[in-house]
C-alpha atoms as one frame of an Amber mdcrd trajectory, in Angstrom:
protein
 -27.528 -16.450 -34.076 -26.170 -18.876 -31.734 -23.272 -17.732 -28.860 -20.574
 -19.694 -30.199 -21.371 -18.215 -33.585 -20.746 -14.404 -32.589 -17.669 -15.478
 -30.581 -16.199 -16.564 -33.681 -17.056 -13.081 -35.668 -13.844 -11.779 -36.945
 -14.214  -7.861 -37.676 -11.256  -7.261 -38.606 -10.575  -3.918 -38.015  -7.683
  -2.218 -36.102  -9.627  -2.990 -32.921 -11.147  -4.294 -30.551  -9.433  -7.382
 -31.643 -10.771 -10.802 -30.665  -8.429 -13.036 -28.862  -8.090 -16.544 -29.201
  -8.154 -18.921 -26.223  -4.857 -20.392 -26.552  -3.213 -16.638 -25.952  -5.587
 -15.530 -23.210  -4.408 -18.462 -21.850  -0.408 -18.083 -22.157  -0.783 -14.343
 -21.094  -2.043 -15.899 -17.758   1.820 -17.096 -17.051   4.020 -15.578 -15.390
   6.271 -13.240 -17.091   9.809 -14.505 -18.092  12.983 -11.688 -17.638  12.896
  -9.882 -20.859  16.932  -9.596 -20.364  17.488 -13.555 -20.228  18.280 -15.928
 -22.506  14.899 -17.590 -22.806  13.468 -14.024 -23.793  16.485 -13.939 -26.315
  15.919 -17.310 -27.819  12.082 -16.154 -28.298  13.240 -13.109 -30.232  15.349
 -14.914 -32.322  12.864 -17.147 -33.171  10.131 -15.039 -34.337  13.038 -12.456
 -36.227  13.952 -15.584 -37.971  10.337 -16.005 -39.089   9.611 -12.576 -39.891
  13.028 -12.849 -42.427  11.037 -15.837 -43.721   7.472 -14.626 -44.375   8.626
 -10.796 -45.286  11.387 -13.065 -48.311  13.938 -10.805 -47.276  17.706 -11.610
 -45.830  17.882  -8.462 -44.603  17.798  -7.488 -40.584  14.268  -6.979 -39.024
  13.661  -4.827 -36.958  10.390  -5.492 -34.352   9.727  -1.801 -32.598   7.590
  -1.375 -29.373   5.405   1.063 -30.034   2.765   2.427 -32.487   3.144   3.012
 -36.234   3.818   7.053 -35.368   6.716   5.780 -33.034   7.802   4.003 -36.259
   7.824   6.717 -38.151   9.346   8.453 -35.612  12.308   6.247 -35.468  12.845
   6.317 -38.649  13.289  10.173 -38.316  15.698  10.398 -35.816  17.792   7.952
 -36.849  18.627   8.564 -40.163  17.667  12.518 -40.666  19.187  15.557 -39.027
  18.645  18.586 -38.591  18.764  20.786 -41.960  18.346  17.669 -44.236  16.081
  18.409 -47.410  12.885  15.789 -47.595  10.441  15.277 -49.691   6.977  14.081
 -47.658   4.938  12.214 -49.999   1.324  12.512 -48.262  -1.966  10.638 -49.614
  -3.442  11.335 -45.786  -3.023  11.532 -41.941  -0.167   9.482 -41.865   1.680
  10.973 -44.075   0.839  14.412 -43.030   2.460  12.770 -39.725   5.575  11.587
 -41.131   6.048  15.175 -42.172   5.325  16.658 -39.102   7.743  14.255 -37.588
  10.099  15.397 -39.782   9.953  18.954 -39.266   9.445  18.614 -35.564  13.120
  17.051 -35.405  14.643  20.215 -37.920  14.609  18.904 -41.109  13.541  21.266
 -44.537  10.271  19.583 -46.174   8.848  19.544 -49.003   5.733  18.399 -49.212
   4.144  16.359 -52.378   0.733  16.106 -51.260  -2.328  14.302 -53.170  -5.992
  14.691 -52.573  -7.259  11.992 -49.946  -8.030   8.990 -51.281  -5.478   9.517
 -54.233  -2.281   6.796 -54.152   1.018   8.934 -55.313   2.645   9.321 -58.263
   6.010   7.739 -59.464   6.347  10.281 -62.013   5.285  13.222 -59.999   8.397
  11.802 -57.305  11.068  11.819 -60.051  10.056  15.368 -60.965   9.942  16.575
 -57.461  13.345  14.797 -57.099  14.616  16.623 -60.216  13.315  19.877 -59.349
  14.976  19.841 -55.887  18.078  17.566 -56.077  19.745  18.552 -53.272  16.817
  16.357 -51.057  18.378  13.854 -49.003  15.001  11.183 -48.196  11.785  10.607
 -49.429   9.161   9.947 -47.154   6.550   7.955 -47.657   3.702   5.630 -46.057
   2.898   2.223 -48.212  -0.723   1.755 -46.918  -2.271   4.903 -45.869  -4.825
   3.807 -42.817  -6.889   6.745 -42.874  -7.852   6.322 -46.223  -7.501   2.646
 -47.006  -4.905   3.519 -49.880  -1.940   1.885 -51.110   0.795   3.681 -53.046
   2.795   2.063 -55.517   5.707   1.541 -53.117   8.266  -0.345 -55.607   7.784
   1.765 -58.255   8.590   4.722 -56.137  11.140   3.190 -54.297  13.042   2.461
 -57.703  12.492   5.956 -58.415  14.074   7.099 -55.712  17.067   4.727 -55.556
  17.113   5.517 -59.089  18.585   9.190 -57.989  20.209   7.745 -55.226  18.170
   9.311 -52.060  17.086   7.454 -49.128  13.060   6.420 -48.985
């Protein structure tokens, strides 16, 4: 294999990620003021493109943190200590979502599956019926620890029909 072809290999894994030359060049420029007009314009442009990309008219929030930070942001901004939540876990990050909720004082009911198995919307429906005082359902869409994707549209429909938060 030639050296040129080796540089073009795309591993398609979480990291390390190959960085294209034009990006490397861009990061070599001086920083702009993160509170200035230039930065604000960039964020507005990116947000508009994200809305189009995700096919939504809803607001898009960009978090400068890991996925765990996103889970924590969801919990701390939506739940209060003592709120009952159903945590649907199909792997490591589903468990982490539940742990974060517990740390912030939520009363967590686990709906755990064997790792590698997707959650069932029917199981979520049954759990919500069994505990009607549940306020919210915590669920990962794609569980990166196992590579399994939950049927989020189906689960969300069940949660919304029960008038709960997802």
